[in-house]
XYZ file of C-alpha atoms in Angstrom:
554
model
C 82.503 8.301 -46.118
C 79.747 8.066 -43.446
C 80.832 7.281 -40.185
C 78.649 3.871 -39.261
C 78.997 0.343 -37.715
C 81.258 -2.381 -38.851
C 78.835 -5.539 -39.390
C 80.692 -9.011 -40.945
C 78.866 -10.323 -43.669
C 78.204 -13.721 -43.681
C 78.414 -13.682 -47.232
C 81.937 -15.569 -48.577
C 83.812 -14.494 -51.399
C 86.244 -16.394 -53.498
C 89.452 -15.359 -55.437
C 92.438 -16.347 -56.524
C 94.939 -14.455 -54.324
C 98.176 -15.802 -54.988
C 99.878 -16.896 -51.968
C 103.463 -18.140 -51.752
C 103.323 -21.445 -49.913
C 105.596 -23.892 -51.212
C 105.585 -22.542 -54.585
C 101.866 -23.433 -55.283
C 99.422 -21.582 -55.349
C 95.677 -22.214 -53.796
C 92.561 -20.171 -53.552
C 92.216 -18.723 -49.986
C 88.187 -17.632 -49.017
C 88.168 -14.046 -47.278
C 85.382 -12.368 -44.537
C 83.900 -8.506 -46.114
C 83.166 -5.768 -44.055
C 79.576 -3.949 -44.667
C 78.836 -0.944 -42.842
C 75.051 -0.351 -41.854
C 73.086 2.691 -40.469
C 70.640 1.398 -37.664
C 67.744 2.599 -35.368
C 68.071 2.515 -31.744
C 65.347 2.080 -29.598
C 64.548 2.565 -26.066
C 61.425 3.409 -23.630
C 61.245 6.941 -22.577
C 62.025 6.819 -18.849
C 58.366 7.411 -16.972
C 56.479 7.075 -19.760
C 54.644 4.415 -18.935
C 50.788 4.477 -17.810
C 47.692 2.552 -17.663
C 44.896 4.658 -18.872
C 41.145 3.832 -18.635
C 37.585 5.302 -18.814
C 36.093 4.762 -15.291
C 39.503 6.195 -13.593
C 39.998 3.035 -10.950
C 42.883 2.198 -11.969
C 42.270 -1.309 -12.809
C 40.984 -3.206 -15.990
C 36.977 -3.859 -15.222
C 35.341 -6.161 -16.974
C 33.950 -5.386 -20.756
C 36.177 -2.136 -19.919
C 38.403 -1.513 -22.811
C 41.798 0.076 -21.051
C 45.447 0.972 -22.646
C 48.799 0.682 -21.499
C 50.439 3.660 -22.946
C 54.219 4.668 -23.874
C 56.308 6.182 -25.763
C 59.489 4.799 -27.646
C 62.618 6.714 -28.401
C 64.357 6.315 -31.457
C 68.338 7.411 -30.720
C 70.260 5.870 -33.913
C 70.871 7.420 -36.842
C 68.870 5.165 -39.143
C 64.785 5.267 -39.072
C 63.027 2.342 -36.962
C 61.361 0.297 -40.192
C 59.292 -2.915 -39.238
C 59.075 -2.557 -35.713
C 56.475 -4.368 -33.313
C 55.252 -4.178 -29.913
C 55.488 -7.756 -28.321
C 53.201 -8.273 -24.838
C 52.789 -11.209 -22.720
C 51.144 -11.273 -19.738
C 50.694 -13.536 -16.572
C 48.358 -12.990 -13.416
C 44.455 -12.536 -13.682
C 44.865 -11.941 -17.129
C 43.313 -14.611 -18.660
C 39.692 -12.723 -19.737
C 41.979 -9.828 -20.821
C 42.299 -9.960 -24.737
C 45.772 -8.169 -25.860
C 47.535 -8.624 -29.293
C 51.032 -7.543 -30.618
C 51.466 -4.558 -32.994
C 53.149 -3.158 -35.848
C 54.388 0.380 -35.111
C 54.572 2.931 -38.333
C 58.540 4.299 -39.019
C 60.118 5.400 -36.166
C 62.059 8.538 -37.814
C 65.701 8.674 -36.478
C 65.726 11.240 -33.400
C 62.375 11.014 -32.831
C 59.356 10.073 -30.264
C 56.443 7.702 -30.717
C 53.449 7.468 -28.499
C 52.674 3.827 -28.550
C 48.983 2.504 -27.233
C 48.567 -1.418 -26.737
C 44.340 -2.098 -25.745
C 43.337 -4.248 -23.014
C 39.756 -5.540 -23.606
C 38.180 -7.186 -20.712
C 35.374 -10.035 -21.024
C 33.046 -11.173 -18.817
C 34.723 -13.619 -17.842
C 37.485 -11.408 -16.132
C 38.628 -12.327 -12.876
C 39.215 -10.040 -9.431
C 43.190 -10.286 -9.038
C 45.913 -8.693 -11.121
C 47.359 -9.058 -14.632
C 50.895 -8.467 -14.758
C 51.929 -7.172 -18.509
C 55.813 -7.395 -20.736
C 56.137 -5.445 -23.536
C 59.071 -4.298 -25.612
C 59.394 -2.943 -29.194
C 61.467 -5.236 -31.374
C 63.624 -4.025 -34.064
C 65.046 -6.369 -37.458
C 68.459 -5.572 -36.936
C 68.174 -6.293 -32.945
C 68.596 -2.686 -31.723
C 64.850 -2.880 -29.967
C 64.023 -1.812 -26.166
C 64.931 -3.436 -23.243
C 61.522 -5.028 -22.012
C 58.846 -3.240 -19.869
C 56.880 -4.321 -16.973
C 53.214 -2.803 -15.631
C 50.879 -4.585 -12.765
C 47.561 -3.898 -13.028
C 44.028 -4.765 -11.196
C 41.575 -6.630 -12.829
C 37.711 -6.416 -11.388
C 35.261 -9.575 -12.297
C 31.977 -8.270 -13.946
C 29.604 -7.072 -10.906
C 26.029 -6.011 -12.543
C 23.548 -3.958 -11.621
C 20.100 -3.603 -10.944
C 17.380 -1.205 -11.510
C 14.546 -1.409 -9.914
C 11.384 1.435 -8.784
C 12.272 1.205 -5.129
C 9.518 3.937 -3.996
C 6.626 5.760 -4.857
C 4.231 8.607 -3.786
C 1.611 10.835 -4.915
C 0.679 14.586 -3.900
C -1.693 16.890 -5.468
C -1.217 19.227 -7.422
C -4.552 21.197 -6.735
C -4.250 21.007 -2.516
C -6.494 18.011 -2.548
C -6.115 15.360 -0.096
C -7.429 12.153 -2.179
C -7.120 11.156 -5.894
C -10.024 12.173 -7.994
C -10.904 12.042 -11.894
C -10.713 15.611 -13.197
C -7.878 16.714 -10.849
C -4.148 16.834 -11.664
C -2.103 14.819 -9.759
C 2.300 14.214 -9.354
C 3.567 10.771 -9.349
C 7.162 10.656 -7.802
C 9.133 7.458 -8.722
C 12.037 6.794 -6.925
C 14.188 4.997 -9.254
C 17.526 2.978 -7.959
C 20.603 0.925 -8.924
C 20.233 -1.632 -5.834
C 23.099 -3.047 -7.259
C 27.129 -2.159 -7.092
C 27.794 -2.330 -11.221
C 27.027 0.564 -13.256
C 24.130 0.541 -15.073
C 24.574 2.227 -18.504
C 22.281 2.967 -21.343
C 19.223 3.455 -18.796
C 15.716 3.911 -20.075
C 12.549 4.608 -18.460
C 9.234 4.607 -20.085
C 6.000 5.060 -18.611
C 2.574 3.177 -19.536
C -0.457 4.545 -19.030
C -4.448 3.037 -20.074
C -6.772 4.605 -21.618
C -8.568 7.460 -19.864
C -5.643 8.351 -18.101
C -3.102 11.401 -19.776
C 0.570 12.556 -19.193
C 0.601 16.652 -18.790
C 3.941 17.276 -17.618
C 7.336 14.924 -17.592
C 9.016 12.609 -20.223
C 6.826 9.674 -21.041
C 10.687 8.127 -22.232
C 13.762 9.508 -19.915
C 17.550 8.558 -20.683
C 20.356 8.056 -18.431
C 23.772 7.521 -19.505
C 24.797 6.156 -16.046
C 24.050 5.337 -12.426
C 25.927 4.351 -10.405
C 25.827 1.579 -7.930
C 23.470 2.583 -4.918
C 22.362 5.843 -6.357
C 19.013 6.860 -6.441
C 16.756 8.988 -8.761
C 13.150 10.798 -8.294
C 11.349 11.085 -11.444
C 8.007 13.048 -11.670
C 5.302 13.119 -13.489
C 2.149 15.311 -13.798
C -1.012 13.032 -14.562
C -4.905 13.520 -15.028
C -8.150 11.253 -14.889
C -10.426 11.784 -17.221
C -14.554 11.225 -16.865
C -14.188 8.551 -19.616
C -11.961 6.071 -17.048
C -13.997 3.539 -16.143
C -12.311 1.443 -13.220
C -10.894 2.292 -9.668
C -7.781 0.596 -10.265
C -4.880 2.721 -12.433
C -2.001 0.573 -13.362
C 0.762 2.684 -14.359
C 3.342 0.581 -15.923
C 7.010 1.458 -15.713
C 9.546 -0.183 -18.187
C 13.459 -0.485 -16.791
C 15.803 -1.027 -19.401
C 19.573 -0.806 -19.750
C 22.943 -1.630 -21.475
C 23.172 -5.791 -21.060
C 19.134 -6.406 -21.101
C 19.048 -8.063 -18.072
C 19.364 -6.415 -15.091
C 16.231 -4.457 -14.908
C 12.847 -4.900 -13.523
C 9.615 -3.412 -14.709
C 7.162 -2.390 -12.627
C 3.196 -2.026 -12.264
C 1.771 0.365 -9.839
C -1.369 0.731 -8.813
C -3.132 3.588 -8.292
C -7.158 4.058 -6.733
C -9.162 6.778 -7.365
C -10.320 8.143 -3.757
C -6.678 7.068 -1.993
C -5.112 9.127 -0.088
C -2.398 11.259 -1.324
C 0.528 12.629 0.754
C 1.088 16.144 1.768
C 4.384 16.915 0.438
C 6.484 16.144 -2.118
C 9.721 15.886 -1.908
C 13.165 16.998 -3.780
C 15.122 13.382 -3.467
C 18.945 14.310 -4.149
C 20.834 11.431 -5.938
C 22.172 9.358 -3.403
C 25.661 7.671 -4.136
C 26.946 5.357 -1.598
C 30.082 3.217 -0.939
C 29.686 -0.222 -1.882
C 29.918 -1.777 1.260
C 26.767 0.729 2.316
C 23.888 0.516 -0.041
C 20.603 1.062 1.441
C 17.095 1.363 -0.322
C 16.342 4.634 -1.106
C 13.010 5.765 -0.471
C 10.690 9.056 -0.416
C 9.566 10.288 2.996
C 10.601 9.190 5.992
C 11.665 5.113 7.038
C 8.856 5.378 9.809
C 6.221 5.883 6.915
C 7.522 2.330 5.327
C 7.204 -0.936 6.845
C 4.530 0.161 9.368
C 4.238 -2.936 11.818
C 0.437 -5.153 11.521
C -1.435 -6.818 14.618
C -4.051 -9.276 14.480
C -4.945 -7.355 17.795
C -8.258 -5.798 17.334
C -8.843 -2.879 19.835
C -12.540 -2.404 19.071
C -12.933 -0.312 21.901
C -10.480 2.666 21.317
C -11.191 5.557 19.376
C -9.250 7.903 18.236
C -9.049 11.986 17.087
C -6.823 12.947 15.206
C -6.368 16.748 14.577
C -3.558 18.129 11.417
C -4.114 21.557 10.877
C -1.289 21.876 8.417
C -2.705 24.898 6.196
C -3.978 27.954 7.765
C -6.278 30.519 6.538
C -4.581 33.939 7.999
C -1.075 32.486 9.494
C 1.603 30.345 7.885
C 1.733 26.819 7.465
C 2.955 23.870 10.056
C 5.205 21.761 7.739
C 3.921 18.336 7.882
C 1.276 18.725 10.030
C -0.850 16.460 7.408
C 1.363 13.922 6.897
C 2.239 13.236 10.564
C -1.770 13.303 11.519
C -1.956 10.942 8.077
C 0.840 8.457 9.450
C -0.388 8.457 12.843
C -3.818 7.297 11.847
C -2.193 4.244 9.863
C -0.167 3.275 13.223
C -3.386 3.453 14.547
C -4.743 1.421 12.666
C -2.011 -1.212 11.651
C -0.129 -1.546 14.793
C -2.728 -0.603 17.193
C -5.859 -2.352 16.313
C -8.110 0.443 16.209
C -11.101 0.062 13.765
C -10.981 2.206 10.924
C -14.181 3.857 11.566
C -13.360 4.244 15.527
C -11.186 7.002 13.946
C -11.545 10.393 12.955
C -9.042 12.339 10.860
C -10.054 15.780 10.621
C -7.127 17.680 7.966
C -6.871 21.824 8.674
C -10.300 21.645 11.031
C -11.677 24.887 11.784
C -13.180 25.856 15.187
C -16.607 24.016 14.712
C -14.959 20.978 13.219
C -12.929 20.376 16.649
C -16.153 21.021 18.652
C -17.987 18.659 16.548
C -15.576 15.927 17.059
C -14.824 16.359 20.583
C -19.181 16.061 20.922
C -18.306 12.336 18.537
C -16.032 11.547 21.497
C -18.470 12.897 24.097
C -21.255 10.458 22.522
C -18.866 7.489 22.160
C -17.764 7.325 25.730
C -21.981 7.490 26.967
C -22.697 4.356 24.791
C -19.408 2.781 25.982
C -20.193 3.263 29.606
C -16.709 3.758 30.907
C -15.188 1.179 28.526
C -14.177 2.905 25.677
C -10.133 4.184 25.587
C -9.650 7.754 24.135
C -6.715 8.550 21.785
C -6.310 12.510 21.301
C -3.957 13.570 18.758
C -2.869 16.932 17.895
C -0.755 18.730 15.412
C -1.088 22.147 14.444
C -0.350 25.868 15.495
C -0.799 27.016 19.967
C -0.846 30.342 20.503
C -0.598 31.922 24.257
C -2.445 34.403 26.068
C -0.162 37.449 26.619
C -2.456 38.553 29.455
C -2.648 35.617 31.500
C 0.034 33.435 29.826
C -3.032 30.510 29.462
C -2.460 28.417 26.187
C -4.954 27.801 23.091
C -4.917 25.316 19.872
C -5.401 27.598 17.165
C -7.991 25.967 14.268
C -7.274 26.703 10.691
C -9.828 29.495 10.404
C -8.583 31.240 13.715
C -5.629 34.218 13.854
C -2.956 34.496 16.014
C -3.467 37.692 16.989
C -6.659 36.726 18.918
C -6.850 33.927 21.252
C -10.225 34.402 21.358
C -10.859 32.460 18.066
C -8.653 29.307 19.407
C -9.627 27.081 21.636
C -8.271 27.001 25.172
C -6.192 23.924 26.714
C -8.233 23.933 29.621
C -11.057 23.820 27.757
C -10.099 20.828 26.251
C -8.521 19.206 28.755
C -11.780 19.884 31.333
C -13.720 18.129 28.044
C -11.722 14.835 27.417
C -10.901 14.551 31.760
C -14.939 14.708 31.976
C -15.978 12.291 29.352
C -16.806 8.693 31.097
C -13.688 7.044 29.364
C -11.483 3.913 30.451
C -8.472 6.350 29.401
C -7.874 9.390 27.651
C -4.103 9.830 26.317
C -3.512 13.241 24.231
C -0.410 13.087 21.804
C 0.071 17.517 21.684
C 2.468 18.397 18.619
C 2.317 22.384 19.325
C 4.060 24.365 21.684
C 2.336 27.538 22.689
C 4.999 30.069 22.958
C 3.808 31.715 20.253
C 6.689 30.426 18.167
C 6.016 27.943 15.046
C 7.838 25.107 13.178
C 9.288 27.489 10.656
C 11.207 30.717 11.329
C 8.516 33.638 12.401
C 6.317 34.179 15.393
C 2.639 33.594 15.052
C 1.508 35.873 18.409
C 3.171 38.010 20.517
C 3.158 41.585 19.574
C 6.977 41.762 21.568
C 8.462 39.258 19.033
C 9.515 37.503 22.032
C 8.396 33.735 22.999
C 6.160 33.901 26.035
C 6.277 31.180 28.616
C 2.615 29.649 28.210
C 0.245 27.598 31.332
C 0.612 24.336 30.236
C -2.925 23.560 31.105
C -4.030 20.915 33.393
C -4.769 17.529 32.843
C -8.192 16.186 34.196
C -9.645 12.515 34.849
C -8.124 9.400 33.510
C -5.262 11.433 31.397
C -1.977 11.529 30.114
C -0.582 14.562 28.350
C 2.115 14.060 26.023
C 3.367 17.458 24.992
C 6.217 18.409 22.278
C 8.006 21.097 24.340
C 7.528 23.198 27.607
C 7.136 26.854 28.523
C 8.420 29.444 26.001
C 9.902 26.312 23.620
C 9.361 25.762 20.384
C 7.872 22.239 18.483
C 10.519 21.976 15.361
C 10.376 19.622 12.665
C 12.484 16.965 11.577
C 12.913 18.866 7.885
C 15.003 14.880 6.636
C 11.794 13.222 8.209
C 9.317 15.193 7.003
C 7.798 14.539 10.242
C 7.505 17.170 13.504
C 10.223 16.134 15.637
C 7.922 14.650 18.218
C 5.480 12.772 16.289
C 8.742 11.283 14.234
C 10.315 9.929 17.779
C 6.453 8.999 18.475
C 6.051 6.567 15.255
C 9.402 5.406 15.561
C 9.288 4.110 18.826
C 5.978 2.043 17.956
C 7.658 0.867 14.585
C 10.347 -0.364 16.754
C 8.170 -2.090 19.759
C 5.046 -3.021 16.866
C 3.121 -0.788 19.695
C 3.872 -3.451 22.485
C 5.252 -0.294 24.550
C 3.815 1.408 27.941
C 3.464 5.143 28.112
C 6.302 5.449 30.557
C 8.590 3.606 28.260
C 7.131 5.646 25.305
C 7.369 8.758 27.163
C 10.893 8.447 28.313
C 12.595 7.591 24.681
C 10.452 10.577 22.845
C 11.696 12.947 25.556
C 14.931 11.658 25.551
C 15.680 12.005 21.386
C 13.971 14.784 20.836
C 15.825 16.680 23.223
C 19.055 15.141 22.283
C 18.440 15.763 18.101
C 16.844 19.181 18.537
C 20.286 20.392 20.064
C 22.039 18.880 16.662
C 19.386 19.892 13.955
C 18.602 23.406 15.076
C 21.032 24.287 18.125
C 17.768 24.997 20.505
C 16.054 22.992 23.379
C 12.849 20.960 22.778
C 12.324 19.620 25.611
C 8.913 17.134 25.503
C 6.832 16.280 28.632
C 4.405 13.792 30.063
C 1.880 15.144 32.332
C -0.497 12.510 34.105
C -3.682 13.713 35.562
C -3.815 13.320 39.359
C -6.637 10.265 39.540
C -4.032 8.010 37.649
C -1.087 8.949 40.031
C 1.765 6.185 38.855
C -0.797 3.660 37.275
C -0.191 5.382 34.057
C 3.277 4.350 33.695
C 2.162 0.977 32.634
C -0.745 1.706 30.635
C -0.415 0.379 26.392
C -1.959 2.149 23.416
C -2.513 -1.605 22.071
């Protein structure tokens, strides 16, 4: 016989056993014994986990999540009808959860045993605390099992075009029909739920084509504060008729609603910038979302004026791309950003300004003769606004410094044109005040690695040329320095300090005050960025003496 348990059966039999009482006999009614074979159940020791897709540990809202076990089955006899039964208390209340039938638990062996969690929206932030145990028919189930978990309320999120910019893909500086142009989209979740199921489609009219980049991209995810640059490669055709070009941009994602589309609008004949650039994602903590954008925060937001300064003229100089020598990195886009502080935050007329992009020798003479002409018919009151950025070469003869023009060569000063020169030009015109903004050093160094002049490979300590009349020199670095650029900003290191201190003061700032915080953060954040001294300057001309200090570009 099998060895099993003893049970009583509740189950009465009758018979006649013949007892002796009294001589009479009675029917007496008699318990059986049954022997059964049962399961016996139990929760494997550590078994237990919560499991879910987005790996916070916690049960997010329209997140489906499991609690996850496994059951032992001890006994002898196989586990037949058994169910998982779960209760819960807490923030469990959007949490759907249901009991469960479990298959035969074989005797002496293991079950993995999954109970879902679905979340709603209507989930609250708090926890859900769970009991569960696995009953069996004949009562030999598991002791009861207890898990705590998070629960996060639905946060959505939103997708929006936070940014935009154009460049050329030809080396032309304004949008024309016929010529190909990029347009960068900087695409963000401004918002700290995930957006899932992403689409972006672009719209464009008729006239206007799509030669490179997805007119339909697909992202499965992004996260909350991350960012996206998405390019695409466009043309104008003859056949456009209008100025305007709305490009359309369509934002959809998983729930429908928490997207916004976007129209941008292009002109032919606007200005495009001079670099484009690579935009990383950006993923941020929650409690530290910021905008993304593309460029730099001092080409955004630029500060207006109902100021008009109709008497201050300005020339600006970016010799960016150079004909025998390399490139200054942003020289374009700082001269391009300096002219809309000019104009936006300083008051200055748009046609009392002169941008002049990679000017060549005669091009700088030309202007300077504009400036030259502008001061006569002013008679003394017009204010003179010199800006510079570009390539300085030295002498190595006579250590005297020179602006090199795009069609010059570093290997002979004689095709720049000398600081002294320049200075004796501007300190002689018949001007209220002439203030020079000089992104260049003229060591014979340059923004990027390399030497432009110097045949010893060495920096040479440069004359920093002398300022004349009614001027103020503000100058990037000193002697045998170098001008760097602020590669993040995309921005020389100078003119970024120089447009972020008249973002910050919307241009109500004096040239002593302006001096002091460009010299001070430059030299400061050109120790961190590139371990080297930058040390900028302000030089006044002798005839202002201290009167300078309190002079205002606006």
């Amino acid at each position: 016989m099998k060895k099993g348990i003893l049970v009583l059966v509740a189950t009465m039999w009758s018979g006649l056993i013949m007892a002796q009482n009294a001589g009479v006999s009675k029917p007496i009614s008699v318990n059986i014994v049954k022997e059964i074979i049962p399961a016996i159940l139990d929760i494997v020791p550590g078994s237990v986990e919560f499991v879910d897709k987005s790996g916070n540990n916690a049960i997010d809202a329209n997140e489906t999540c499991y609690i996850r076990f496994q059951v032992r089955n001890t006994g002898k006899g196989d586990g037949i009808g058994c169910k998982v039964k779960i209760s819960a208390t807490g923030t469990a209340n959007g949490v759907r959860y249901a009991d469960k039938t479990l298959p035969t638990i074989a005797a002496g062996s293991t079950q993995t045993v999954e109970i879902p969690l679905t979340a709603g929206m209507g989930t609250l932030d708090g926890v859900a605390n769970f009991r569960f145990e696995v009953t069996e028919p004949q009562g030999f189930g598991t002791d009861p099992g207890e898990l705590s978990v998070a629960t996060k309320a639905f946060v959505s999120p939103m997708l929006q075009i936070v940014d935009y910019s154009i460049t050329s893909s030809t080396g032309s500086s304004q949008l024309q029909k016929k010529s190909p142009f990029d347009l960068q989209l900087m695409l963000q979740n401004t918002q700290y739920g995930k957006a899932e199921n992403v689409k972006v489609q672009i719209s464009l009219p008729e006239g206007v084509y799509l030669m490179d980049g997805e007119e339909l991209m697909s992202f499965a995810s992004i996260d909350g504060g991350s960012a996206k640059s998405l390019v695409y490669s466009l043309i104008v055709t003859n056949n456009y008729a209008n100025t305007n070009i709305p490009v359309k941009v369509e934002l959809k994602e998983k729930w429908g609603k928490y997207a916004e589309n976007k129209t941008i609008n292009l002109q032919l004949n606007q200005t495009m910038a001079s670099n484009k650039l690579v935009v990383d994602e950006v993923r941020q903590q929650r409690d530290e979302i910021q905008i993304a954008q593309i460029g730099s925060a001092v080409d955004k937001n630029i500060p207006h004026t109902d100021v008009v300064n109709k008497n201050t003229f300005a020339l600006i100089i970016a010799n960016e791309d150079y004909m025998s020598v390399d490139a200054v990195p942003f020289a374009k886009n700082d001269g391009n950003i300096f002219k809309k502080y000019c104009i936006n935050t300083l008051g200055i007329p748009e046609r009392n300004i002169h941008l002049r992009e990679n000017a060549t020798l005669n091009i700088m003479r030309s202007d300077l003769g504009w400036l030259k002409q502008v001061c006569d018919a002013y008679k003394g009151e017009a204010s003179i606004i010199f800006y510079y950025a570009g390539h300085g070469i030295p002498d190595e003869n006579d250590k005297s410094a020179y602006l090199l023009p795009t069609d010059g060569d570093g290997r002979f000063v004689q095709s720049g044109y000398k600081l002294d020169d320049l200075y004796s030009r501007l300190g002689s015109m018949l001007a209220k005040s002439v203030t020079v903004f000089m992104d260049a050093c003229f060591s014979g160094s340059q923004r990027g690695p390399g030497m432009l002049a110097s045949a010893r490979g060495v920096a040479l300590k440069a004359k920093s040329g002398v300022p004349q009349g009614k001027m103020v020199v503000f100058s990037a670095a000193q002697g045998d320095e170098t001008a760097y650029p602020n590669n993040e900003e995309g921005h020389g290191m100078f003119t970024y300090y120089l447009l972020k201190k008249l973002q910050e003061t919307k241009g109500d700032v004096t040239l002593k005050e302006l001096g002091d915080y460009i010299t001070t953060n430059v030299s400061q954040q050109s120790i961190v960025l590139n371990s080297k001294s930058q040390t900028p300057c302000v030089t006044p001309a002798s005839a202002v003496a201290d009167s300078w200090k309190n002079w205002k570009l606006k």
